[in-house]
Amino acid sequence: MTHEQPDRTGRWQFWIDRGGTFTDVVGHGPAGQLRTHKLLSDNPEQYPDAAVAGIRHVLGLGPTTPITGDLVECVKMGTTVATNALLERKGEPTALVTTRGFRDALRIGYQERPRLFDRQIALPELLYSRVIEARERLAADGRVLDALDEADLRAQLQAGRREGLQSVAIVFMHAYRNGVHEKRAAHIARQLGYSQVSASHEVSPLIKLVGRGDTTVVDAYLSPILRRYVDQVAREMPGVALYFMQSSGGLTDAHSFQGKDAILSGPAGGIVGMVGTAAVAGFSRVVGFDMGGTSTDVSHYAGELERAFETQVAGVRMRAPMMSIHTVAAGGGSILHFDGARLRVGPDSAGANPGPACYRRGGPLALTDANVMLGKLQPDHFPRVFGPGADAPLDKAVVRERFLALAHEIEHATGVRQRAQEVAEGFVDIAVTNMANAVKRISIARGYDVTRYTLQCFGGAAGQHACRVADALGMTRILVHPFSGVLSAYGMGLADQSVMREGSIEEPLDERVWPALMRRFEELSEEALGLVRSQVAGTPRLRVIRHAHVRYQGTDSALILGLDEEGHPVPDVSALRARFEEAYRTRFGFLMQGRSLVVEAASVEALAQGHVPVEPRQPLAPDASPVPSTHVELFSGGRVWNAPLMDRKQTRPGHEIPGPALIVGASETVVVEPGWHARVTSH
């Protein structure tokens, strides 16, 4: 078991990941004990909010008992509320205020055609519902060319209020250089009663109108949704400090949580947990494989957290620091399809309600059902949180009935006779291929030899597919932490309190720019450190990490280079240039000889250190293999195996478990496929 140091406040902390299907809760008690709980995220018949219900369950409180500051010191949480609102286009109706003549700039975007041969281009739905053109203009260097016509802008904003709009995004040309007009526009909007005002020079102070504009619109569109959820949770926990995980991998005070920083809130906690636990286990190169109920997130780590400052989510471009995560629609709830000729997995998901067929809510066949059919999930060794009373096990009978019917349907359509287990394994094969391809995109496609890495599995469904995914990638080592089923929640507790600040530079990389770059880093660092201190009690250990965004002159994409790597700091221009060339050659395989470099932007991250995981050393077990709790039928590789089922609590460090076998924990099931061996190194 993983232990933490005792909490001297005598109160609990709770670390929560509110996912699309399940909500995972880790409680850190006053004596350092850790308790876990997993429940469905959407179960309105039983509770209005899963996160609050999970805390009450761990503390043994009634369904309406307040969670007070006497019991709980703080709650650290990741949530998919903003992500779901963006995916489903259910954010706050928003007005876009932009420079006259640029009303269509965000709709036009970069004129990309991701599917080159599509005859009909389907553009993503716009997030803003009204465009207001302001009479104003700045030069590229920030000089005022045309002053803002405040009377005209006020009249147009009043018309938006009469239509019921409450949220506004303000995006003016070149505002990243000079925010004077945006500040006046924001002041007018607040005077008129707009409850959410997002100005681009504050939200994303970087060059490129489209990326800056889309990010600001996302912030205005999602922040009200987040604020309502934060207020709802806070009402249930008077006096309890509430923190949320940002997409960048750092925690922030609930009242500072913004829409633009919430898109990868849950998955970011998983990466923090992955890095912390891998380091304790002695692994410095890991590929993260986070498979939940709705999707699978994969990530790469080789000594430094990887972030993207420009990305696209749900058809929307964003320029905000986010963990570099690649997501595929392959989760336990991914719906299984047969279209008369072929099998498909997803991309649609059964979610938590109704969920897969085995959830006892009349849902469709999903990937979880395939694993039940194969014996890789055993209802008697799985949380009993299903059915109308949220107290029933998985329904194995309905799964068998539905797969038998599907096997007959396939035989009738194709003439190919298959057993129900073979049909289920075919769907699993498809999902494994999709997930392995996702790993290749963030590793092999970027020049990393994935066979030298450890595959670290977390999320409730990763352990069921880990060996198969590793086989598809040629990987030979898998790490499954005792808290793998709730590692995203555990990562909330390990995360640092974090504030990131960034600013445009757009100057050639030479000796003349170096002093100005250092001054810019100093300004950003002071601002970020001040914000962190205001959010953290006491005198925490603080540190600042600096990054320079550098690109070749005439190119679009900058590489993000750390200036403060331990043992390899960047003292001058030549060292930064050398670091850029090393990173560029690794990524692209060549250098543009003779091409000058440009510093596009500077970014800093101020951190207050979070919890540090401690794994106590334990003696090796005297016997080499544990005694199985029972044996179960497991279908793998086209045949049935009589596989031992082990309770993880009964295993000890040093135990060897040859496959095929099942290892069942409190929040996850690990399938040891034939040909693999599991070795217990921690308990």
XYZ file of C-alpha atoms in Angstrom:
683
model
C 0.000 0.000 0.000
C 1.168 3.534 -0.712
C 1.410 5.699 2.375
C 1.572 9.440 2.977
C 2.910 11.357 5.937
C 0.338 12.013 8.717
C -1.733 15.177 8.395
C -0.978 17.418 11.363
C -4.244 19.357 10.962
C -6.240 16.321 12.119
C -8.561 16.628 9.139
C -9.170 14.729 5.920
C -8.131 15.673 2.413
C -10.001 14.363 -0.631
C -8.553 13.902 -4.099
C -11.213 13.365 -6.769
C -11.407 12.693 -10.499
C -14.922 13.245 -11.809
C -14.770 11.366 -15.107
C -17.312 10.809 -17.838
C -18.375 7.377 -16.551
C -16.923 6.924 -13.060
C -15.957 9.321 -10.289
C -12.878 8.186 -8.346
C -12.301 9.328 -4.767
C -9.134 9.006 -2.665
C -9.442 10.080 0.972
C -6.262 11.011 2.869
C -6.994 10.657 6.585
C -5.484 12.435 9.594
C -3.262 9.430 10.418
C -1.962 9.192 6.844
C -4.341 6.389 5.847
C -5.689 6.289 2.295
C -9.205 5.132 1.393
C -10.576 4.777 -2.108
C -14.101 4.768 -3.481
C -15.502 4.550 -7.005
C -19.052 5.426 -8.066
C -20.957 6.280 -11.240
C -20.656 9.935 -12.267
C -24.269 10.139 -13.413
C -26.772 8.468 -11.100
C -29.482 11.076 -10.411
C -31.749 8.614 -8.617
C -29.120 8.181 -5.892
C -27.258 11.508 -5.591
C -27.125 14.942 -7.289
C -23.317 15.068 -7.499
C -20.962 12.075 -7.483
C -17.949 13.901 -6.004
C -19.851 15.089 -2.930
C -21.549 11.690 -2.564
C -18.147 9.960 -2.647
C -16.806 12.140 0.176
C -19.880 11.439 2.283
C -19.495 7.703 1.676
C -15.848 7.645 2.828
C -16.667 9.723 5.934
C -19.819 7.730 6.714
C -22.072 10.803 6.553
C -25.744 10.892 5.659
C -26.945 12.004 2.200
C -27.763 15.557 3.376
C -25.172 16.024 6.122
C -22.951 19.071 5.385
C -19.254 18.434 4.817
C -17.653 21.020 7.108
C -14.171 22.423 7.532
C -13.929 20.691 10.924
C -13.799 17.332 9.115
C -12.187 18.172 5.781
C -9.215 20.456 5.219
C -9.388 20.610 1.416
C -10.684 18.936 -1.727
C -8.491 18.682 -4.845
C -10.484 17.789 -7.890
C -10.415 17.244 -11.637
C -13.631 17.433 -13.607
C -14.981 16.839 -17.107
C -17.750 19.442 -16.710
C -16.082 21.888 -19.112
C -14.963 19.154 -21.516
C -18.469 17.744 -21.798
C -19.991 21.199 -22.281
C -17.559 21.858 -25.147
C -18.104 18.465 -26.784
C -21.884 18.753 -26.535
C -21.924 22.515 -27.319
C -23.824 23.262 -24.100
C -21.843 26.261 -22.877
C -23.066 29.782 -22.117
C -24.476 31.753 -25.107
C -21.650 34.153 -25.966
C -21.121 37.355 -27.949
C -17.843 37.931 -29.805
C -16.579 41.518 -29.866
C -13.873 42.005 -32.489
C -12.252 44.681 -34.651
C -14.440 45.987 -37.475
C -13.787 44.035 -40.670
C -12.763 40.815 -38.897
C -16.177 39.383 -37.962
C -15.491 36.199 -39.969
C -11.833 35.707 -39.020
C -12.492 32.954 -36.483
C -14.947 31.196 -38.815
C -12.400 31.250 -41.664
C -9.585 30.195 -39.326
C -6.545 28.822 -41.134
C -8.613 27.295 -43.980
C -7.429 23.842 -42.988
C -8.883 20.730 -44.621
C -8.073 17.827 -42.292
C -9.958 15.419 -44.611
C -8.581 16.527 -47.956
C -10.839 14.437 -50.226
C -14.171 15.110 -48.509
C -16.551 16.616 -51.061
C -18.638 18.235 -48.357
C -16.692 20.091 -45.655
C -18.471 19.998 -42.282
C -17.234 22.945 -40.210
C -17.474 22.754 -36.405
C -20.386 24.585 -34.838
C -19.423 28.092 -33.727
C -19.309 28.767 -29.990
C -20.442 32.400 -30.255
C -23.998 33.322 -31.212
C -23.578 37.037 -31.995
C -20.737 39.127 -33.481
C -20.204 42.764 -32.509
C -17.741 44.765 -34.622
C -15.969 47.555 -32.744
C -14.644 50.643 -34.456
C -10.999 50.566 -33.370
C -7.605 49.576 -34.720
C -4.078 49.096 -33.423
C -0.883 48.826 -35.451
C 1.203 45.652 -35.308
C 3.532 47.318 -32.793
C 0.632 48.278 -30.504
C 0.240 51.938 -31.521
C -3.326 53.277 -31.620
C -4.379 53.961 -35.216
C -8.124 54.437 -34.629
C -9.422 55.151 -31.129
C -12.216 52.947 -29.790
C -15.705 54.322 -30.528
C -17.160 53.666 -27.081
C -20.648 55.009 -27.781
C -21.137 52.710 -30.772
C -19.789 49.703 -28.845
C -22.044 50.445 -25.866
C -25.128 50.512 -28.094
C -24.265 47.147 -29.689
C -23.502 45.536 -26.326
C -26.844 46.806 -24.970
C -28.600 45.090 -27.885
C -26.863 41.842 -26.906
C -28.046 42.205 -23.310
C -31.616 42.710 -24.519
C -31.291 39.353 -26.318
C -30.371 37.761 -22.991
C -26.619 37.363 -23.509
C -24.549 37.254 -20.315
C -21.124 36.282 -21.648
C -18.794 38.202 -23.959
C -15.390 37.477 -25.548
C -13.346 40.516 -26.596
C -10.744 39.898 -29.319
C -9.121 42.910 -31.004
C -6.335 42.934 -33.577
C -2.838 43.158 -32.021
C -4.265 43.381 -28.472
C -1.464 41.120 -27.265
C 0.842 44.136 -27.834
C -1.459 46.703 -26.217
C -4.624 45.900 -24.277
C -5.875 49.474 -23.917
C -8.947 49.075 -26.163
C -9.855 45.656 -24.773
C -9.717 47.045 -21.230
C -12.176 49.814 -22.105
C -14.481 47.381 -23.919
C -14.413 45.017 -20.929
C -15.249 47.911 -18.576
C -18.255 48.871 -20.695
C -19.491 45.261 -20.844
C -19.321 44.908 -17.062
C -21.156 48.201 -16.606
C -23.971 46.834 -18.793
C -24.330 43.711 -16.649
C -22.395 41.016 -18.540
C -21.499 38.453 -15.869
C -18.622 36.874 -17.844
C -16.151 39.094 -19.695
C -13.068 37.484 -21.262
C -10.478 39.749 -22.901
C -7.837 38.178 -25.125
C -4.886 40.209 -23.761
C -5.544 38.584 -20.373
C -6.715 35.133 -21.470
C -4.049 34.426 -24.131
C -1.552 37.294 -24.616
C 0.158 35.720 -27.643
C 0.451 36.563 -31.322
C -1.974 34.990 -33.872
C -5.497 36.379 -33.916
C -7.221 33.061 -34.622
C -5.660 31.018 -31.813
C -5.916 33.905 -29.359
C -9.502 34.566 -30.402
C -10.690 30.966 -30.202
C -9.104 30.583 -26.760
C -10.881 33.697 -25.507
C -14.216 32.527 -26.896
C -13.765 29.128 -25.214
C -13.030 30.884 -21.924
C -16.158 33.019 -22.146
C -18.258 30.037 -23.289
C -17.183 27.618 -20.531
C -16.309 29.729 -17.475
C -19.954 30.340 -16.449
C -20.636 26.590 -16.592
C -17.596 25.941 -14.410
C -18.558 28.706 -11.984
C -22.001 27.203 -11.461
C -20.497 23.767 -10.803
C -17.879 25.195 -8.429
C -20.574 27.084 -6.521
C -22.731 23.945 -6.339
C -19.890 21.910 -4.828
C -18.807 24.722 -2.501
C -22.327 25.015 -1.061
C -22.135 21.389 0.054
C -18.779 21.973 1.803
C -18.832 25.225 3.818
C -15.399 26.145 5.135
C -13.533 23.584 3.020
C -10.740 24.792 0.699
C -11.529 23.719 -2.857
C -8.907 23.353 -5.602
C -9.254 22.230 -9.220
C -6.777 20.607 -11.573
C -5.872 22.661 -14.648
C -5.081 21.266 -18.086
C -1.437 22.215 -17.483
C -1.126 19.705 -14.620
C -1.196 22.165 -11.705
C -3.870 22.933 -9.118
C -5.550 26.299 -8.710
C -7.992 27.820 -6.268
C -11.603 27.122 -7.280
C -12.400 30.810 -7.784
C -9.424 31.185 -10.155
C -10.454 28.173 -12.273
C -11.130 29.324 -15.857
C -12.812 27.650 -18.790
C -9.710 27.721 -20.994
C -7.752 25.816 -18.325
C -10.326 23.088 -17.685
C -10.428 21.043 -20.899
C -7.995 18.314 -19.735
C -8.631 18.704 -16.017
C -9.123 14.993 -15.265
C -6.510 13.419 -17.582
C -3.863 15.884 -16.343
C -4.218 14.432 -12.839
C -3.513 10.994 -14.263
C -0.218 12.127 -15.775
C 0.865 13.732 -12.495
C 0.055 10.491 -10.679
C 1.829 8.457 -13.357
C 5.039 10.494 -13.110
C 5.106 10.496 -9.311
C 4.541 6.776 -8.887
C 6.841 5.810 -11.771
C 9.671 7.797 -10.188
C 9.238 5.965 -6.875
C 9.294 2.638 -8.760
C 12.536 3.642 -10.491
C 11.220 4.269 -14.033
C 12.198 7.489 -15.819
C 10.788 6.656 -19.278
C 7.113 5.744 -19.334
C 4.212 5.710 -21.762
C 0.952 6.503 -20.015
C -2.033 4.321 -20.902
C -5.123 5.737 -19.191
C -8.229 3.825 -20.205
C -11.474 4.852 -18.583
C -15.118 4.388 -19.335
C -15.413 6.858 -22.223
C -11.990 7.167 -23.856
C -8.304 6.265 -23.675
C -5.651 8.920 -23.073
C -2.024 8.169 -23.934
C 1.014 10.261 -22.994
C 4.800 10.254 -23.140
C 7.236 11.049 -20.308
C 11.038 11.013 -20.435
C 12.080 13.239 -17.536
C 9.911 16.311 -18.187
C 6.170 16.895 -18.334
C 5.268 17.538 -21.967
C 2.891 20.398 -22.683
C 1.339 21.822 -25.804
C 0.639 25.557 -25.980
C -1.418 25.330 -29.152
C -3.837 22.507 -29.763
C -7.287 21.678 -31.104
C -10.071 20.235 -28.962
C -13.524 19.344 -30.321
C -12.865 21.360 -33.477
C -11.775 24.465 -31.543
C -8.236 25.878 -31.699
C -6.776 26.858 -28.336
C -3.586 28.582 -27.213
C -3.338 27.648 -23.560
C -0.862 25.399 -21.720
C -2.135 21.806 -21.682
C -0.625 18.438 -20.960
C 0.369 16.767 -24.212
C -2.247 14.002 -24.338
C -3.618 12.083 -27.291
C -7.153 10.773 -26.866
C -8.988 8.042 -28.776
C -12.616 7.036 -28.429
C -11.903 3.605 -26.971
C -13.097 3.163 -23.406
C -15.025 0.600 -21.457
C -18.244 2.267 -22.556
C -17.378 2.389 -26.288
C -20.384 0.939 -28.128
C -19.893 -2.183 -30.271
C -21.332 -2.025 -33.791
C -21.941 -4.532 -36.573
C -23.078 -2.839 -39.794
C -23.768 -6.005 -41.767
C -20.189 -6.383 -43.005
C -17.696 -5.323 -40.360
C -17.215 -4.787 -36.647
C -16.566 -1.336 -35.166
C -15.797 -0.062 -31.657
C -17.042 3.464 -30.866
C -16.549 6.345 -31.241
C -19.875 6.757 -29.442
C -20.031 5.765 -25.783
C -22.728 4.400 -23.504
C -21.378 6.630 -20.717
C -22.530 6.113 -17.140
C -26.248 6.302 -17.894
C -27.418 3.934 -19.331
C -23.891 2.513 -19.564
C -22.942 -0.862 -21.085
C -25.521 -3.666 -21.172
C -24.065 -5.234 -18.007
C -24.844 -2.053 -15.972
C -28.503 -3.155 -15.676
C -29.937 -0.024 -17.267
C -30.821 -1.388 -20.706
C -27.718 -0.005 -22.383
C -26.089 -1.237 -25.624
C -23.270 -3.762 -25.914
C -19.978 -2.034 -25.140
C -16.323 -2.956 -24.688
C -16.867 -3.674 -20.992
C -19.466 -6.270 -22.008
C -16.896 -7.910 -24.298
C -14.530 -8.317 -21.356
C -17.333 -9.748 -19.224
C -18.059 -12.228 -22.034
C -14.378 -13.233 -22.168
C -14.156 -13.731 -18.405
C -11.693 -10.852 -18.036
C -14.163 -9.071 -15.775
C -15.760 -11.157 -13.054
C -19.031 -9.749 -11.642
C -18.351 -11.351 -8.241
C -15.085 -9.398 -8.029
C -16.257 -6.008 -9.298
C -17.854 -3.074 -7.421
C -21.586 -3.575 -6.787
C -22.816 -0.128 -7.863
C -25.263 -1.004 -10.651
C -29.005 -1.266 -11.159
C -31.759 1.017 -9.811
C -30.522 0.636 -6.248
C -26.826 1.140 -7.129
C -26.070 -2.054 -5.191
C -26.180 -4.862 -7.817
C -23.260 -6.625 -9.572
C -22.579 -6.607 -13.308
C -25.220 -8.582 -15.248
C -23.386 -11.478 -16.905
C -26.549 -13.204 -18.142
C -27.699 -10.322 -20.354
C -24.179 -10.029 -21.809
C -24.135 -13.685 -22.818
C -27.630 -13.431 -24.293
C -26.755 -10.337 -26.352
C -23.479 -11.748 -27.701
C -25.151 -15.004 -28.702
C -27.740 -12.989 -30.619
C -24.998 -10.920 -32.255
C -23.084 -14.060 -33.285
C -26.243 -15.347 -35.014
C -26.715 -11.977 -36.729
C -23.129 -12.037 -38.022
C -23.519 -15.623 -39.282
C -26.760 -14.724 -41.074
C -25.184 -11.647 -42.725
C -21.756 -13.059 -43.650
C -22.064 -16.841 -43.543
C -19.218 -17.004 -40.991
C -20.005 -18.995 -37.858
C -18.311 -17.780 -34.668
C -18.671 -18.505 -30.999
C -19.931 -15.632 -28.861
C -16.486 -15.389 -27.204
C -14.788 -15.100 -30.612
C -17.076 -12.208 -31.528
C -16.248 -10.479 -28.232
C -12.512 -11.033 -28.757
C -12.775 -9.560 -32.255
C -14.117 -6.329 -30.796
C -11.311 -6.273 -28.205
C -8.739 -6.773 -30.997
C -10.096 -3.682 -32.780
C -9.951 -1.578 -29.622
C -6.401 -2.739 -28.866
C -5.284 -1.762 -32.384
C -6.826 1.699 -31.982
C -5.091 2.213 -28.643
C -1.716 0.928 -29.874
C -1.918 3.304 -32.852
C -2.567 6.179 -30.454
C 0.607 5.309 -28.531
C 2.568 5.236 -31.786
C 1.437 8.782 -32.587
C 2.928 10.220 -29.379
C 6.062 8.055 -29.359
C 7.301 6.339 -32.531
C 6.009 9.118 -34.814
C 8.036 11.621 -32.770
C 11.300 9.702 -32.845
C 11.086 7.764 -29.547
C 11.889 4.033 -29.342
C 8.871 2.812 -27.429
C 10.368 -0.637 -26.802
C 12.756 0.978 -24.284
C 9.868 2.384 -22.240
C 7.611 1.055 -19.504
C 3.880 0.986 -20.236
C 2.186 2.433 -17.167
C -1.475 1.508 -16.948
C -4.142 3.370 -15.056
C -7.841 3.987 -15.292
C -10.468 1.392 -14.532
C -10.146 -0.489 -17.856
C -6.411 -0.294 -18.666
C -5.451 -3.427 -16.735
C -7.793 -5.544 -18.847
C -5.956 -4.614 -22.062
C -2.394 -3.816 -20.942
C -0.686 -7.011 -22.087
C -2.410 -6.922 -25.473
C -1.436 -3.270 -26.076
C 2.163 -3.943 -25.008
C 2.339 -6.909 -27.400
C 1.121 -4.721 -30.266
C 3.893 -2.199 -29.524
C 6.747 -4.600 -28.821
C 6.971 -3.434 -25.203
C 8.118 -5.917 -22.562
C 7.466 -4.153 -19.239
C 4.201 -2.949 -17.700
C 3.728 -1.049 -14.427
C 0.401 -1.322 -12.613
C 0.368 0.692 -9.387
C -1.838 -0.442 -6.464
C -3.948 2.671 -7.076
C -3.985 2.278 -10.855
C -7.790 2.188 -10.970
C -7.976 5.610 -9.281
C -4.575 7.041 -10.281
C -6.049 10.203 -11.808
C -7.645 10.974 -8.435
C -4.431 10.037 -6.605
C -2.549 12.418 -8.911
C -4.687 15.313 -7.675
C -3.080 14.857 -4.275
C 0.458 14.709 -5.698
C 0.031 17.787 -7.905
C 1.687 21.110 -7.223
C -0.227 24.342 -6.808
C 0.556 26.071 -10.088
C 0.187 29.360 -11.932
C 1.420 29.786 -15.511
C 2.015 33.093 -17.236
C 3.131 33.728 -20.799
C 3.922 36.628 -23.071
C 4.909 37.260 -26.688
C 8.493 38.210 -27.590
C 8.747 37.874 -31.426
C 12.416 38.858 -31.623
C 15.470 37.247 -33.277
C 17.469 34.981 -30.952
C 20.754 36.855 -30.574
C 22.831 38.573 -27.899
C 20.796 41.781 -28.144
C 17.514 40.119 -27.165
C 18.928 38.156 -24.215
C 18.721 40.969 -21.564
C 15.158 41.824 -22.630
C 14.204 38.129 -22.511
C 15.584 37.793 -18.975
C 13.652 40.899 -17.868
C 10.480 39.445 -19.358
C 11.040 36.201 -17.462
C 11.523 38.192 -14.252
C 8.256 40.112 -14.743
C 6.263 36.960 -15.503
C 7.855 35.123 -12.563
C 6.957 37.859 -10.064
C 3.355 37.880 -11.265
C 3.029 34.080 -11.131
C 4.696 33.773 -7.696
C 2.402 36.449 -6.273
C -0.673 34.556 -7.443
C 0.587 31.233 -6.026
C 1.321 32.810 -2.627
C -2.204 34.226 -2.517
C -3.679 30.724 -2.992
C -1.534 28.729 -0.541
C -1.559 28.947 3.246
C 1.652 29.068 5.273
C 5.127 29.267 3.759
C 5.231 26.611 1.041
C 8.315 25.612 -0.890
C 8.148 27.637 -4.112
C 10.006 27.321 -7.388
C 9.793 28.762 -10.887
C 10.268 26.925 -14.190
C 11.002 28.991 -17.317
C 10.428 28.039 -20.948
C 11.351 29.775 -24.197
C 9.277 29.157 -27.340
C 11.771 29.125 -30.227
C 11.259 28.536 -33.961
C 13.083 28.965 -37.233
C 12.521 32.277 -39.008
C 9.698 31.866 -41.535
C 8.156 28.784 -39.904
C 4.970 28.484 -37.865
C 5.544 26.015 -35.040
C 7.786 26.764 -32.065
C 9.543 24.203 -29.877
C 9.160 24.745 -26.139
C 12.562 24.619 -24.441
C 13.158 24.479 -20.688
C 15.752 26.872 -19.287
C 15.964 25.349 -15.813
C 16.504 21.614 -16.295
C 18.392 20.154 -13.342
C 22.072 19.862 -14.191
C 21.534 21.470 -17.622
C 20.496 25.113 -17.150
C 20.589 27.515 -20.100
C 23.041 30.360 -19.271
C 23.234 32.161 -22.615
C 22.132 32.411 -26.250
C 24.522 29.757 -27.560
C 23.271 27.199 -25.015
C 19.647 27.906 -25.955
C 20.481 27.572 -29.658
C 22.195 24.228 -29.005
C 19.183 22.976 -27.055
C 16.868 23.996 -29.899
C 18.961 22.171 -32.506
C 19.068 19.021 -30.384
C 15.284 19.060 -29.910
C 14.614 19.891 -33.571
C 16.859 17.097 -34.851
C 15.153 14.597 -32.493
C 11.694 15.664 -33.658
C 12.254 16.129 -37.403
C 15.549 14.392 -38.214
C 17.284 17.395 -39.830
C 18.308 21.041 -39.268
C 17.705 24.127 -41.428
C 21.314 25.129 -41.801
C 21.880 28.858 -42.026
C 18.298 29.761 -40.981
C 18.065 32.263 -38.103
C 16.023 31.588 -34.938
C 13.171 33.599 -33.411
C 12.037 33.702 -29.765
C 8.265 33.616 -30.208
C 7.205 33.721 -26.554
C 8.280 33.282 -22.951
C 6.343 31.299 -20.356
C 6.882 30.650 -16.660
C 5.304 28.281 -14.160
C 5.334 29.085 -10.446
C 4.858 26.019 -8.233
C 4.081 25.284 -4.600
C 5.023 21.656 -4.024
C 2.281 19.089 -3.399
C 2.433 15.716 -1.629
C 5.321 13.361 -2.320
C 4.435 9.642 -2.544
C 6.295 7.339 -0.166
C 6.548 3.596 -0.875
C 7.717 1.693 2.219
C 10.207 -1.109 1.667
C 8.746 -4.527 2.370
C 10.461 -7.907 2.709
C 10.104 -10.366 -0.150
C 7.575 -13.128 0.321
C 9.132 -16.484 1.277
C 7.155 -18.363 -1.382
C 7.410 -17.525 -5.070
C 3.720 -17.613 -5.941
C 0.503 -16.808 -4.061
C -2.416 -19.158 -3.562
C -5.286 -18.231 -5.904
C -8.661 -17.328 -4.428
C -10.376 -19.398 -7.104
C -10.131 -20.395 -10.768
C -12.245 -18.896 -13.566
C -12.781 -19.493 -17.267
C -10.880 -16.951 -19.368
C -11.070 -16.768 -23.158
C -7.869 -15.567 -24.843
C -6.195 -16.278 -28.159
C -9.151 -18.264 -29.459
C -9.299 -20.782 -26.598
C -10.645 -21.173 -23.067
C -8.177 -21.222 -20.144
C -8.747 -22.313 -16.555
C -7.075 -19.247 -15.045
C -6.279 -18.562 -11.381
C -7.891 -15.478 -9.856
C -5.763 -13.650 -7.266
C -6.909 -11.059 -4.754
C -4.299 -8.303 -4.885
C -4.540 -7.872 -1.120
C -3.277 -11.441 -0.672
C -0.165 -10.908 -2.811
C 3.221 -9.931 -1.393
C 6.357 -8.357 -2.912
C 8.319 -11.065 -4.688
C 5.295 -13.105 -5.732
C 5.408 -14.344 -9.345
C 2.125 -14.904 -11.190
C 2.398 -16.586 -14.643
C -0.311 -15.927 -17.194
C -3.041 -16.504 -17.917
C -4.365 -15.121 -14.630
C -6.584 -12.415 -13.177
C -5.410 -10.104 -10.390
C -8.333 -8.301 -8.776
C -7.931 -5.150 -6.696
C -10.329 -2.737 -5.039
C -10.689 -0.564 -8.135
C -9.189 -2.495 -11.056
C -8.802 -5.910 -12.658
C -5.456 -6.818 -14.247
C -5.444 -9.528 -16.917
C -2.132 -11.392 -17.198
C -2.312 -12.781 -20.716
C -0.713 -16.108 -21.732
C 3.036 -15.650 -22.156
C 3.268 -12.833 -19.610
C 4.443 -12.998 -15.984
C 3.366 -10.610 -13.233
C 5.827 -9.787 -10.472
C 4.597 -8.033 -7.327
C 7.029 -5.278 -6.278
C 4.753 -3.147 -4.055
C 1.586 -3.751 -2.111
